[in-house]
Amino acid sequence: MKKLVVLSLFCLFSVVTMAQSLPISIGIHGGWNDTKIKVKDLKVESHGGYMFGAFVRVNFGKIYLEPALNFAHKETQAKDKATNEKRNLKYSSIDIPVMVGYYLLKLPVVKLRGFVGPVASFITKDVKIKGLSKDYFDTDKMMWNGKVGAGVDVWKVTFDVDYEFGLKKFGDGVKAPSTVNLTLGFKII
């Protein structure tokens, strides 16, 4: 895990040195997420989480590549169907999305774009539900997700809306998570 963070930082600093010769943007972003995980015998309700991180966007005309390094804390509130007791499901992860995007509108000050790509998600804090054994969840420390979304850039400010979907179940009777993210960012370079 430490090697991955060091490698990511090295790549980020390498890109900074090339920023003068390439059409590149480097920035920070943060936002809100709403995660749903369907669990057998529980009625899932909406509950928000948060994320923050850094991104690099390399432009190739109307197409761009945008890797990022994010920390995400995700929560879902669920109600036990038998007892009506509310339970919170929480977990944290380091996420590395690599988005390929296309500029739908590319004006000097305003840009509208769509994007899609994979997300490597490393669980840093185990999935927990009060009152349930954590053995209920068969989570690996690393999961693959997919992401699709749209964004708008106004000068150096970015705003993204995306849908992230898990590609693997969390365990027996636990479906893959799905998340809606709202992200606000600022391009430093």
Short mmCIF file of N, CA and C in Angstrom, two decimals:
data_model
loop_
_atom_site.label_atom_id
_atom_site.label_comp_id
_atom_site.label_asym_id
_atom_site.label_seq_id
_atom_site.Cartn_x
_atom_site.Cartn_y
_atom_site.Cartn_z
N MET A 1 0.83 -1.19 0.00
CA MET A 1 0.00 0.00 0.00
C MET A 1 0.88 1.25 0.00
N LYS A 2 1.95 1.24 0.85
CA LYS A 2 2.84 2.39 0.90
C LYS A 2 3.54 2.59 -0.44
N LYS A 3 3.90 1.48 -1.09
CA LYS A 3 4.56 1.56 -2.39
C LYS A 3 3.64 2.22 -3.41
N LEU A 4 2.36 1.91 -3.34
CA LEU A 4 1.39 2.48 -4.28
C LEU A 4 1.28 3.99 -4.09
N VAL A 5 1.25 4.45 -2.85
CA VAL A 5 1.16 5.89 -2.56
C VAL A 5 2.42 6.59 -3.04
N VAL A 6 3.60 6.01 -2.75
CA VAL A 6 4.87 6.61 -3.18
C VAL A 6 4.93 6.67 -4.70
N LEU A 7 4.54 5.59 -5.37
CA LEU A 7 4.53 5.57 -6.83
C LEU A 7 3.57 6.61 -7.39
N SER A 8 2.40 6.76 -6.79
CA SER A 8 1.43 7.75 -7.24
C SER A 8 1.97 9.17 -7.09
N LEU A 9 2.61 9.45 -5.95
CA LEU A 9 3.20 10.78 -5.73
C LEU A 9 4.33 11.04 -6.72
N PHE A 10 5.16 10.03 -6.97
CA PHE A 10 6.24 10.18 -7.94
C PHE A 10 5.68 10.51 -9.32
N CYS A 11 4.64 9.81 -9.72
CA CYS A 11 4.01 10.07 -11.02
C CYS A 11 3.43 11.48 -11.07
N LEU A 12 2.81 11.92 -9.98
CA LEU A 12 2.23 13.26 -9.92
C LEU A 12 3.32 14.32 -10.08
N PHE A 13 4.44 14.17 -9.37
CA PHE A 13 5.54 15.14 -9.47
C PHE A 13 6.21 15.08 -10.84
N SER A 14 6.28 13.92 -11.45
CA SER A 14 6.84 13.79 -12.80
C SER A 14 5.98 14.55 -13.80
N VAL A 15 4.68 14.45 -13.63
CA VAL A 15 3.76 15.14 -14.54
C VAL A 15 3.88 16.65 -14.36
N VAL A 16 4.11 17.12 -13.12
CA VAL A 16 4.25 18.56 -12.87
C VAL A 16 5.43 19.11 -13.66
N THR A 17 6.53 18.36 -13.72
CA THR A 17 7.70 18.85 -14.44
C THR A 17 7.46 18.92 -15.94
N MET A 18 6.56 18.11 -16.46
CA MET A 18 6.24 18.13 -17.89
C MET A 18 5.10 19.10 -18.21
N ALA A 19 4.52 19.73 -17.20
CA ALA A 19 3.32 20.54 -17.39
C ALA A 19 3.53 21.71 -18.34
N GLN A 20 4.78 22.19 -18.45
CA GLN A 20 5.01 23.34 -19.31
C GLN A 20 4.95 22.98 -20.78
N SER A 21 5.22 21.72 -21.12
CA SER A 21 5.24 21.33 -22.53
C SER A 21 3.96 20.62 -22.97
N LEU A 22 3.14 20.18 -22.05
CA LEU A 22 1.91 19.47 -22.39
C LEU A 22 0.67 20.26 -21.96
N PRO A 23 -0.45 20.08 -22.67
CA PRO A 23 -1.70 20.69 -22.22
C PRO A 23 -2.24 19.89 -21.02
N ILE A 24 -1.80 20.27 -19.84
CA ILE A 24 -2.07 19.47 -18.65
C ILE A 24 -2.64 20.34 -17.54
N SER A 25 -3.50 19.75 -16.72
CA SER A 25 -4.05 20.43 -15.54
C SER A 25 -3.83 19.53 -14.33
N ILE A 26 -3.48 20.15 -13.22
CA ILE A 26 -3.34 19.44 -11.95
C ILE A 26 -4.20 20.17 -10.94
N GLY A 27 -4.98 19.42 -10.16
CA GLY A 27 -5.87 20.08 -9.23
C GLY A 27 -6.25 19.23 -8.04
N ILE A 28 -7.02 19.84 -7.17
CA ILE A 28 -7.56 19.17 -5.99
C ILE A 28 -9.08 19.17 -6.10
N HIS A 29 -9.71 18.19 -5.46
CA HIS A 29 -11.17 18.16 -5.48
C HIS A 29 -11.69 17.45 -4.23
N GLY A 30 -12.94 17.71 -3.95
CA GLY A 30 -13.60 17.08 -2.82
C GLY A 30 -15.09 17.10 -3.05
N GLY A 31 -15.79 16.30 -2.27
CA GLY A 31 -17.22 16.30 -2.49
C GLY A 31 -17.99 15.34 -1.61
N TRP A 32 -19.22 15.13 -1.99
CA TRP A 32 -20.20 14.35 -1.25
C TRP A 32 -20.52 13.10 -2.06
N ASN A 33 -20.77 12.00 -1.36
CA ASN A 33 -21.21 10.78 -2.05
C ASN A 33 -22.40 10.17 -1.33
N ASP A 34 -23.19 9.47 -2.08
CA ASP A 34 -24.35 8.75 -1.55
C ASP A 34 -24.22 7.30 -2.02
N THR A 35 -23.97 6.39 -1.07
CA THR A 35 -23.69 5.00 -1.39
C THR A 35 -24.86 4.11 -1.01
N LYS A 36 -25.16 3.16 -1.88
CA LYS A 36 -26.19 2.15 -1.59
C LYS A 36 -25.55 0.78 -1.69
N ILE A 37 -25.78 -0.03 -0.67
CA ILE A 37 -25.35 -1.42 -0.68
C ILE A 37 -26.56 -2.24 -0.27
N LYS A 38 -27.03 -3.10 -1.15
CA LYS A 38 -28.20 -3.92 -0.84
C LYS A 38 -27.77 -5.14 -0.05
N VAL A 39 -28.33 -5.26 1.15
CA VAL A 39 -28.00 -6.37 2.05
C VAL A 39 -29.27 -7.17 2.31
N LYS A 40 -29.16 -8.49 2.21
CA LYS A 40 -30.30 -9.37 2.47
C LYS A 40 -30.83 -9.09 3.88
N ASP A 41 -32.12 -9.03 4.07
CA ASP A 41 -32.81 -8.82 5.35
C ASP A 41 -32.69 -7.40 5.88
N LEU A 42 -32.13 -6.47 5.10
CA LEU A 42 -32.06 -5.08 5.52
C LEU A 42 -32.68 -4.20 4.44
N LYS A 43 -33.44 -3.18 4.87
CA LYS A 43 -33.99 -2.19 3.95
C LYS A 43 -33.03 -1.01 3.93
N VAL A 44 -32.41 -0.76 2.79
CA VAL A 44 -31.37 0.26 2.68
C VAL A 44 -32.00 1.64 2.49
N GLU A 45 -31.49 2.61 3.24
CA GLU A 45 -31.90 4.00 3.12
C GLU A 45 -30.68 4.83 2.74
N SER A 46 -30.91 6.01 2.24
CA SER A 46 -29.84 6.88 1.79
C SER A 46 -29.06 7.45 2.98
N HIS A 47 -27.76 7.58 2.80
CA HIS A 47 -26.90 8.18 3.81
C HIS A 47 -25.64 8.68 3.12
N GLY A 48 -25.18 9.88 3.43
CA GLY A 48 -24.07 10.48 2.71
C GLY A 48 -22.70 10.22 3.30
N GLY A 49 -21.68 10.37 2.47
CA GLY A 49 -20.29 10.27 2.86
C GLY A 49 -19.52 11.41 2.19
N TYR A 50 -18.20 11.30 2.16
CA TYR A 50 -17.39 12.36 1.58
C TYR A 50 -16.16 11.78 0.90
N MET A 51 -15.53 12.61 0.08
CA MET A 51 -14.28 12.23 -0.57
C MET A 51 -13.45 13.48 -0.82
N PHE A 52 -12.13 13.29 -0.90
CA PHE A 52 -11.23 14.37 -1.29
C PHE A 52 -9.99 13.76 -1.93
N GLY A 53 -9.32 14.54 -2.77
CA GLY A 53 -8.14 14.01 -3.43
C GLY A 53 -7.54 14.99 -4.42
N ALA A 54 -6.71 14.45 -5.32
CA ALA A 54 -6.02 15.24 -6.33
C ALA A 54 -6.18 14.55 -7.68
N PHE A 55 -6.12 15.35 -8.74
CA PHE A 55 -6.26 14.80 -10.09
C PHE A 55 -5.26 15.44 -11.04
N VAL A 56 -5.00 14.74 -12.13
CA VAL A 56 -4.17 15.22 -13.23
C VAL A 56 -4.99 15.00 -14.50
N ARG A 57 -5.13 16.04 -15.31
CA ARG A 57 -5.86 15.89 -16.57
C ARG A 57 -4.92 16.23 -17.73
N VAL A 58 -4.72 15.26 -18.61
CA VAL A 58 -3.87 15.43 -19.79
C VAL A 58 -4.79 15.48 -21.01
N ASN A 59 -4.75 16.60 -21.73
CA ASN A 59 -5.63 16.83 -22.87
C ASN A 59 -4.96 16.43 -24.18
N PHE A 60 -5.72 15.74 -25.02
CA PHE A 60 -5.30 15.37 -26.37
C PHE A 60 -6.39 15.83 -27.33
N GLY A 61 -6.50 17.13 -27.53
CA GLY A 61 -7.57 17.68 -28.36
C GLY A 61 -8.90 17.60 -27.61
N LYS A 62 -9.88 16.89 -28.20
CA LYS A 62 -11.19 16.76 -27.55
C LYS A 62 -11.26 15.60 -26.57
N ILE A 63 -10.21 14.78 -26.54
CA ILE A 63 -10.16 13.63 -25.63
C ILE A 63 -9.17 13.95 -24.51
N TYR A 64 -9.43 13.44 -23.31
CA TYR A 64 -8.49 13.64 -22.21
C TYR A 64 -8.40 12.38 -21.36
N LEU A 65 -7.31 12.29 -20.63
CA LEU A 65 -7.07 11.21 -19.67
C LEU A 65 -6.93 11.85 -18.30
N GLU A 66 -7.68 11.34 -17.30
CA GLU A 66 -7.66 11.95 -15.97
C GLU A 66 -7.52 10.90 -14.88
N PRO A 67 -6.28 10.60 -14.46
CA PRO A 67 -6.09 9.76 -13.27
C PRO A 67 -6.23 10.63 -12.02
N ALA A 68 -6.61 10.00 -10.91
CA ALA A 68 -6.76 10.73 -9.65
C ALA A 68 -6.38 9.81 -8.49
N LEU A 69 -6.13 10.41 -7.35
CA LEU A 69 -5.87 9.69 -6.11
C LEU A 69 -6.80 10.29 -5.07
N ASN A 70 -7.75 9.49 -4.55
CA ASN A 70 -8.80 10.00 -3.66
C ASN A 70 -8.90 9.17 -2.38
N PHE A 71 -9.31 9.83 -1.31
CA PHE A 71 -9.73 9.15 -0.09
C PHE A 71 -11.24 9.28 -0.04
N ALA A 72 -11.95 8.17 0.19
CA ALA A 72 -13.41 8.20 0.24
C ALA A 72 -13.90 7.51 1.51
N HIS A 73 -14.86 8.14 2.17
CA HIS A 73 -15.55 7.53 3.31
C HIS A 73 -17.00 7.37 2.88
N LYS A 74 -17.49 6.13 2.90
CA LYS A 74 -18.84 5.85 2.41
C LYS A 74 -19.69 5.26 3.52
N GLU A 75 -20.95 5.69 3.56
CA GLU A 75 -21.89 5.21 4.57
C GLU A 75 -23.23 4.91 3.92
N THR A 76 -23.89 3.90 4.45
CA THR A 76 -25.26 3.57 4.07
C THR A 76 -26.02 3.28 5.35
N GLN A 77 -27.23 3.79 5.45
CA GLN A 77 -28.05 3.48 6.61
C GLN A 77 -29.08 2.43 6.19
N ALA A 78 -29.25 1.43 7.03
CA ALA A 78 -30.18 0.34 6.71
C ALA A 78 -31.05 0.03 7.92
N LYS A 79 -32.23 -0.49 7.64
CA LYS A 79 -33.17 -0.86 8.69
C LYS A 79 -33.37 -2.37 8.64
N ASP A 80 -33.19 -3.03 9.78
CA ASP A 80 -33.41 -4.47 9.87
C ASP A 80 -34.90 -4.72 9.66
N LYS A 81 -35.26 -5.53 8.68
CA LYS A 81 -36.68 -5.78 8.36
C LYS A 81 -37.40 -6.49 9.50
N ALA A 82 -36.69 -7.32 10.26
CA ALA A 82 -37.32 -8.08 11.35
C ALA A 82 -37.53 -7.23 12.59
N THR A 83 -36.54 -6.42 12.97
CA THR A 83 -36.60 -5.68 14.24
C THR A 83 -36.86 -4.19 14.07
N ASN A 84 -36.79 -3.67 12.85
CA ASN A 84 -36.91 -2.24 12.56
C ASN A 84 -35.76 -1.42 13.14
N GLU A 85 -34.71 -2.07 13.59
CA GLU A 85 -33.55 -1.37 14.15
C GLU A 85 -32.72 -0.79 13.01
N LYS A 86 -32.30 0.50 13.16
CA LYS A 86 -31.46 1.14 12.15
C LYS A 86 -30.01 0.75 12.37
N ARG A 87 -29.32 0.50 11.26
CA ARG A 87 -27.91 0.12 11.31
C ARG A 87 -27.15 0.96 10.28
N ASN A 88 -25.95 1.40 10.65
CA ASN A 88 -25.10 2.13 9.73
C ASN A 88 -24.01 1.22 9.21
N LEU A 89 -23.85 1.19 7.91
CA LEU A 89 -22.77 0.46 7.27
C LEU A 89 -21.74 1.49 6.84
N LYS A 90 -20.48 1.35 7.28
CA LYS A 90 -19.44 2.33 6.97
C LYS A 90 -18.19 1.63 6.48
N TYR A 91 -17.49 2.26 5.55
CA TYR A 91 -16.15 1.83 5.17
C TYR A 91 -15.42 2.98 4.49
N SER A 92 -14.10 2.91 4.51
CA SER A 92 -13.26 3.92 3.89
C SER A 92 -12.34 3.25 2.88
N SER A 93 -11.92 4.03 1.89
CA SER A 93 -11.06 3.46 0.85
C SER A 93 -10.18 4.52 0.22
N ILE A 94 -9.07 4.07 -0.35
CA ILE A 94 -8.25 4.88 -1.23
C ILE A 94 -8.67 4.46 -2.64
N ASP A 95 -9.12 5.43 -3.43
CA ASP A 95 -9.62 5.14 -4.77
C ASP A 95 -8.69 5.75 -5.82
N ILE A 96 -8.43 4.98 -6.87
CA ILE A 96 -7.60 5.46 -7.98
C ILE A 96 -8.41 5.30 -9.26
N PRO A 97 -9.20 6.34 -9.61
CA PRO A 97 -9.93 6.29 -10.88
C PRO A 97 -9.02 6.73 -12.03
N VAL A 98 -9.21 6.14 -13.18
CA VAL A 98 -8.51 6.55 -14.40
C VAL A 98 -9.60 6.76 -15.46
N MET A 99 -9.97 8.02 -15.64
CA MET A 99 -11.07 8.35 -16.53
C MET A 99 -10.56 8.74 -17.91
N VAL A 100 -11.29 8.31 -18.92
CA VAL A 100 -11.09 8.76 -20.29
C VAL A 100 -12.31 9.62 -20.61
N GLY A 101 -12.05 10.85 -21.02
CA GLY A 101 -13.16 11.77 -21.25
C GLY A 101 -13.16 12.37 -22.63
N TYR A 102 -14.30 12.99 -22.95
CA TYR A 102 -14.48 13.65 -24.23
C TYR A 102 -15.15 15.00 -23.98
N TYR A 103 -14.57 16.06 -24.57
CA TYR A 103 -15.15 17.40 -24.44
C TYR A 103 -16.32 17.53 -25.40
N LEU A 104 -17.52 17.69 -24.87
CA LEU A 104 -18.71 17.90 -25.68
C LEU A 104 -18.78 19.34 -26.16
N LEU A 105 -18.27 20.25 -25.33
CA LEU A 105 -18.21 21.68 -25.63
C LEU A 105 -16.89 22.18 -25.06
N LYS A 106 -16.09 22.84 -25.89
CA LYS A 106 -14.77 23.28 -25.43
C LYS A 106 -14.56 24.73 -25.86
N LEU A 107 -15.00 25.65 -25.00
CA LEU A 107 -14.82 27.08 -25.21
C LEU A 107 -13.65 27.54 -24.33
N PRO A 108 -13.14 28.75 -24.56
CA PRO A 108 -11.99 29.20 -23.76
C PRO A 108 -12.23 29.22 -22.24
N VAL A 109 -13.43 29.56 -21.80
CA VAL A 109 -13.69 29.67 -20.36
C VAL A 109 -14.57 28.54 -19.83
N VAL A 110 -15.43 27.98 -20.67
CA VAL A 110 -16.37 26.95 -20.24
C VAL A 110 -16.17 25.67 -21.06
N LYS A 111 -16.15 24.56 -20.35
CA LYS A 111 -16.02 23.26 -21.02
C LYS A 111 -17.04 22.30 -20.43
N LEU A 112 -17.70 21.54 -21.29
CA LEU A 112 -18.65 20.51 -20.88
C LEU A 112 -18.09 19.18 -21.36
N ARG A 113 -18.06 18.18 -20.47
CA ARG A 113 -17.39 16.92 -20.80
C ARG A 113 -18.12 15.73 -20.24
N GLY A 114 -17.88 14.58 -20.84
CA GLY A 114 -18.37 13.29 -20.35
C GLY A 114 -17.17 12.38 -20.15
N PHE A 115 -17.28 11.42 -19.23
CA PHE A 115 -16.14 10.54 -18.96
C PHE A 115 -16.59 9.16 -18.50
N VAL A 116 -15.68 8.20 -18.63
CA VAL A 116 -15.93 6.82 -18.24
C VAL A 116 -14.59 6.17 -17.92
N GLY A 117 -14.60 5.18 -17.02
CA GLY A 117 -13.36 4.47 -16.74
C GLY A 117 -13.43 3.59 -15.52
N PRO A 118 -12.34 2.87 -15.26
CA PRO A 118 -12.27 1.99 -14.10
C PRO A 118 -11.80 2.73 -12.85
N VAL A 119 -12.12 2.15 -11.69
CA VAL A 119 -11.66 2.67 -10.40
C VAL A 119 -11.10 1.50 -9.60
N ALA A 120 -9.83 1.61 -9.21
CA ALA A 120 -9.23 0.63 -8.30
C ALA A 120 -9.48 1.17 -6.89
N SER A 121 -10.13 0.39 -6.06
CA SER A 121 -10.53 0.84 -4.72
C SER A 121 -9.89 -0.08 -3.67
N PHE A 122 -9.09 0.52 -2.79
CA PHE A 122 -8.40 -0.22 -1.74
C PHE A 122 -9.07 0.08 -0.40
N ILE A 123 -9.71 -0.91 0.20
CA ILE A 123 -10.42 -0.74 1.47
C ILE A 123 -9.39 -0.49 2.57
N THR A 124 -9.52 0.65 3.28
CA THR A 124 -8.59 0.97 4.36
C THR A 124 -9.20 0.75 5.73
N LYS A 125 -10.52 0.75 5.79
CA LYS A 125 -11.22 0.53 7.05
C LYS A 125 -12.30 -0.50 6.77
N ASP A 126 -12.29 -1.61 7.52
CA ASP A 126 -13.21 -2.72 7.25
C ASP A 126 -14.67 -2.29 7.29
N VAL A 127 -15.46 -2.99 6.50
CA VAL A 127 -16.90 -2.77 6.47
C VAL A 127 -17.48 -3.20 7.81
N LYS A 128 -18.25 -2.30 8.42
CA LYS A 128 -18.83 -2.62 9.73
C LYS A 128 -20.31 -2.28 9.75
N ILE A 129 -21.08 -3.16 10.34
CA ILE A 129 -22.49 -2.90 10.65
C ILE A 129 -22.69 -3.29 12.10
N LYS A 130 -23.18 -2.34 12.89
CA LYS A 130 -23.44 -2.61 14.31
C LYS A 130 -24.42 -3.78 14.43
N GLY A 131 -24.05 -4.77 15.22
CA GLY A 131 -24.94 -5.89 15.47
C GLY A 131 -24.77 -7.06 14.52
N LEU A 132 -23.94 -6.89 13.48
CA LEU A 132 -23.70 -7.98 12.54
C LEU A 132 -22.23 -8.35 12.55
N SER A 133 -21.95 -9.61 12.39
CA SER A 133 -20.57 -10.09 12.32
C SER A 133 -19.92 -9.57 11.04
N LYS A 134 -18.67 -9.12 11.14
CA LYS A 134 -18.01 -8.65 9.93
C LYS A 134 -17.70 -9.80 8.99
N ASP A 135 -17.81 -11.06 9.46
CA ASP A 135 -17.65 -12.22 8.59
C ASP A 135 -18.78 -12.29 7.57
N TYR A 136 -19.86 -11.54 7.82
CA TYR A 136 -20.99 -11.48 6.89
C TYR A 136 -20.53 -10.97 5.53
N PHE A 137 -19.49 -10.11 5.56
CA PHE A 137 -18.96 -9.51 4.34
C PHE A 137 -17.70 -10.23 3.91
N ASP A 138 -17.66 -10.59 2.66
CA ASP A 138 -16.50 -11.26 2.08
C ASP A 138 -15.76 -10.23 1.24
N THR A 139 -15.19 -9.21 1.89
CA THR A 139 -14.55 -8.13 1.15
C THR A 139 -13.06 -8.39 1.00
N ASP A 140 -12.58 -8.18 -0.20
CA ASP A 140 -11.15 -8.16 -0.43
C ASP A 140 -10.67 -6.76 -0.06
N LYS A 141 -9.38 -6.63 0.13
CA LYS A 141 -8.84 -5.30 0.41
C LYS A 141 -8.82 -4.44 -0.85
N MET A 142 -8.97 -5.07 -2.02
CA MET A 142 -8.98 -4.33 -3.28
C MET A 142 -10.20 -4.73 -4.10
N MET A 143 -10.91 -3.74 -4.62
CA MET A 143 -12.09 -3.99 -5.44
C MET A 143 -11.99 -3.16 -6.72
N TRP A 144 -12.63 -3.64 -7.76
CA TRP A 144 -12.73 -2.88 -9.01
C TRP A 144 -14.14 -2.34 -9.16
N ASN A 145 -14.23 -1.06 -9.53
CA ASN A 145 -15.50 -0.40 -9.79
C ASN A 145 -15.45 0.20 -11.19
N GLY A 146 -16.60 0.54 -11.72
CA GLY A 146 -16.69 1.29 -12.96
C GLY A 146 -17.31 2.65 -12.66
N LYS A 147 -17.02 3.63 -13.50
CA LYS A 147 -17.55 4.98 -13.26
C LYS A 147 -17.92 5.61 -14.59
N VAL A 148 -19.05 6.33 -14.59
CA VAL A 148 -19.49 7.09 -15.76
C VAL A 148 -20.05 8.41 -15.24
N GLY A 149 -19.78 9.50 -15.95
CA GLY A 149 -20.26 10.78 -15.46
C GLY A 149 -20.10 11.91 -16.45
N ALA A 150 -20.42 13.11 -15.96
CA ALA A 150 -20.31 14.33 -16.76
C ALA A 150 -19.79 15.44 -15.86
N GLY A 151 -19.16 16.42 -16.49
CA GLY A 151 -18.63 17.53 -15.72
C GLY A 151 -18.64 18.82 -16.52
N VAL A 152 -18.49 19.91 -15.79
CA VAL A 152 -18.38 21.22 -16.40
C VAL A 152 -17.20 21.94 -15.74
N ASP A 153 -16.41 22.62 -16.57
CA ASP A 153 -15.30 23.43 -16.08
C ASP A 153 -15.61 24.88 -16.40
N VAL A 154 -15.47 25.75 -15.41
CA VAL A 154 -15.59 27.18 -15.62
C VAL A 154 -14.30 27.79 -15.09
N TRP A 155 -13.48 28.27 -16.01
CA TRP A 155 -12.15 28.77 -15.73
C TRP A 155 -11.34 27.68 -15.04
N LYS A 156 -11.01 27.80 -13.75
CA LYS A 156 -10.22 26.79 -13.04
C LYS A 156 -11.07 25.93 -12.10
N VAL A 157 -12.37 26.17 -12.08
CA VAL A 157 -13.26 25.42 -11.19
C VAL A 157 -13.91 24.27 -11.98
N THR A 158 -13.93 23.08 -11.37
CA THR A 158 -14.54 21.92 -12.01
C THR A 158 -15.70 21.42 -11.14
N PHE A 159 -16.74 20.92 -11.79
CA PHE A 159 -17.85 20.30 -11.08
C PHE A 159 -18.22 19.03 -11.83
N ASP A 160 -18.21 17.91 -11.12
CA ASP A 160 -18.51 16.61 -11.72
C ASP A 160 -19.67 15.94 -11.01
N VAL A 161 -20.47 15.22 -11.77
CA VAL A 161 -21.52 14.34 -11.25
C VAL A 161 -21.25 12.98 -11.89
N ASP A 162 -21.13 11.94 -11.06
CA ASP A 162 -20.87 10.63 -11.65
C ASP A 162 -21.54 9.52 -10.86
N TYR A 163 -21.65 8.39 -11.52
CA TYR A 163 -22.23 7.18 -10.94
C TYR A 163 -21.14 6.11 -10.94
N GLU A 164 -20.85 5.57 -9.77
CA GLU A 164 -19.84 4.53 -9.61
C GLU A 164 -20.53 3.24 -9.21
N PHE A 165 -20.18 2.15 -9.88
CA PHE A 165 -20.83 0.87 -9.61
C PHE A 165 -19.78 -0.21 -9.36
N GLY A 166 -20.03 -1.00 -8.33
CA GLY A 166 -19.13 -2.10 -8.00
C GLY A 166 -19.24 -3.23 -9.00
N LEU A 167 -18.14 -3.90 -9.24
CA LEU A 167 -18.12 -5.01 -10.19
C LEU A 167 -18.11 -6.36 -9.49
N LYS A 168 -18.11 -6.35 -8.14
CA LYS A 168 -18.07 -7.60 -7.39
C LYS A 168 -18.94 -7.46 -6.14
N LYS A 169 -19.64 -8.53 -5.78
CA LYS A 169 -20.46 -8.53 -4.56
C LYS A 169 -19.56 -8.41 -3.33
N PHE A 170 -20.12 -7.85 -2.26
CA PHE A 170 -19.42 -7.73 -0.98
C PHE A 170 -19.44 -9.05 -0.21
N GLY A 171 -20.36 -9.92 -0.52
CA GLY A 171 -20.47 -11.19 0.19
C GLY A 171 -21.79 -11.86 -0.12
N ASP A 172 -22.07 -12.97 0.56
CA ASP A 172 -23.30 -13.71 0.36
C ASP A 172 -24.49 -12.85 0.81
N GLY A 173 -25.37 -12.53 -0.10
CA GLY A 173 -26.54 -11.72 0.24
C GLY A 173 -26.25 -10.23 0.27
N VAL A 174 -25.03 -9.83 -0.12
CA VAL A 174 -24.65 -8.42 -0.13
C VAL A 174 -24.23 -8.06 -1.55
N LYS A 175 -25.01 -7.20 -2.20
CA LYS A 175 -24.72 -6.84 -3.58
C LYS A 175 -23.59 -5.81 -3.65
N ALA A 176 -23.02 -5.65 -4.84
CA ALA A 176 -21.95 -4.68 -5.06
C ALA A 176 -22.47 -3.27 -4.78
N PRO A 177 -21.63 -2.41 -4.20
CA PRO A 177 -22.07 -1.05 -3.89
C PRO A 177 -22.25 -0.20 -5.15
N SER A 178 -23.13 0.79 -5.05
CA SER A 178 -23.28 1.80 -6.10
C SER A 178 -23.26 3.16 -5.41
N THR A 179 -22.60 4.12 -6.05
CA THR A 179 -22.39 5.43 -5.42
C THR A 179 -22.64 6.54 -6.42
N VAL A 180 -23.31 7.60 -5.98
CA VAL A 180 -23.43 8.84 -6.75
C VAL A 180 -22.49 9.84 -6.08
N ASN A 181 -21.61 10.45 -6.88
CA ASN A 181 -20.64 11.43 -6.38
C ASN A 181 -20.91 12.81 -6.96
N LEU A 182 -20.86 13.83 -6.12
CA LEU A 182 -20.89 15.23 -6.54
C LEU A 182 -19.56 15.82 -6.09
N THR A 183 -18.76 16.31 -7.05
CA THR A 183 -17.41 16.74 -6.75
C THR A 183 -17.15 18.14 -7.25
N LEU A 184 -16.52 18.97 -6.41
CA LEU A 184 -16.11 20.32 -6.76
C LEU A 184 -14.60 20.37 -6.69
N GLY A 185 -13.96 20.89 -7.73
CA GLY A 185 -12.50 20.91 -7.76
C GLY A 185 -11.95 22.24 -8.20
N PHE A 186 -10.63 22.37 -8.05
CA PHE A 186 -9.93 23.59 -8.47
C PHE A 186 -8.63 23.20 -9.14
N LYS A 187 -8.41 23.70 -10.35
CA LYS A 187 -7.17 23.42 -11.08
C LYS A 187 -6.08 24.35 -10.57
N ILE A 188 -5.03 23.78 -9.99
CA ILE A 188 -3.91 24.57 -9.48
C ILE A 188 -3.00 24.97 -10.63
N ILE A 189 -2.76 24.03 -11.53
CA ILE A 189 -1.91 24.29 -12.72
C ILE A 189 -2.77 24.08 -13.96
#
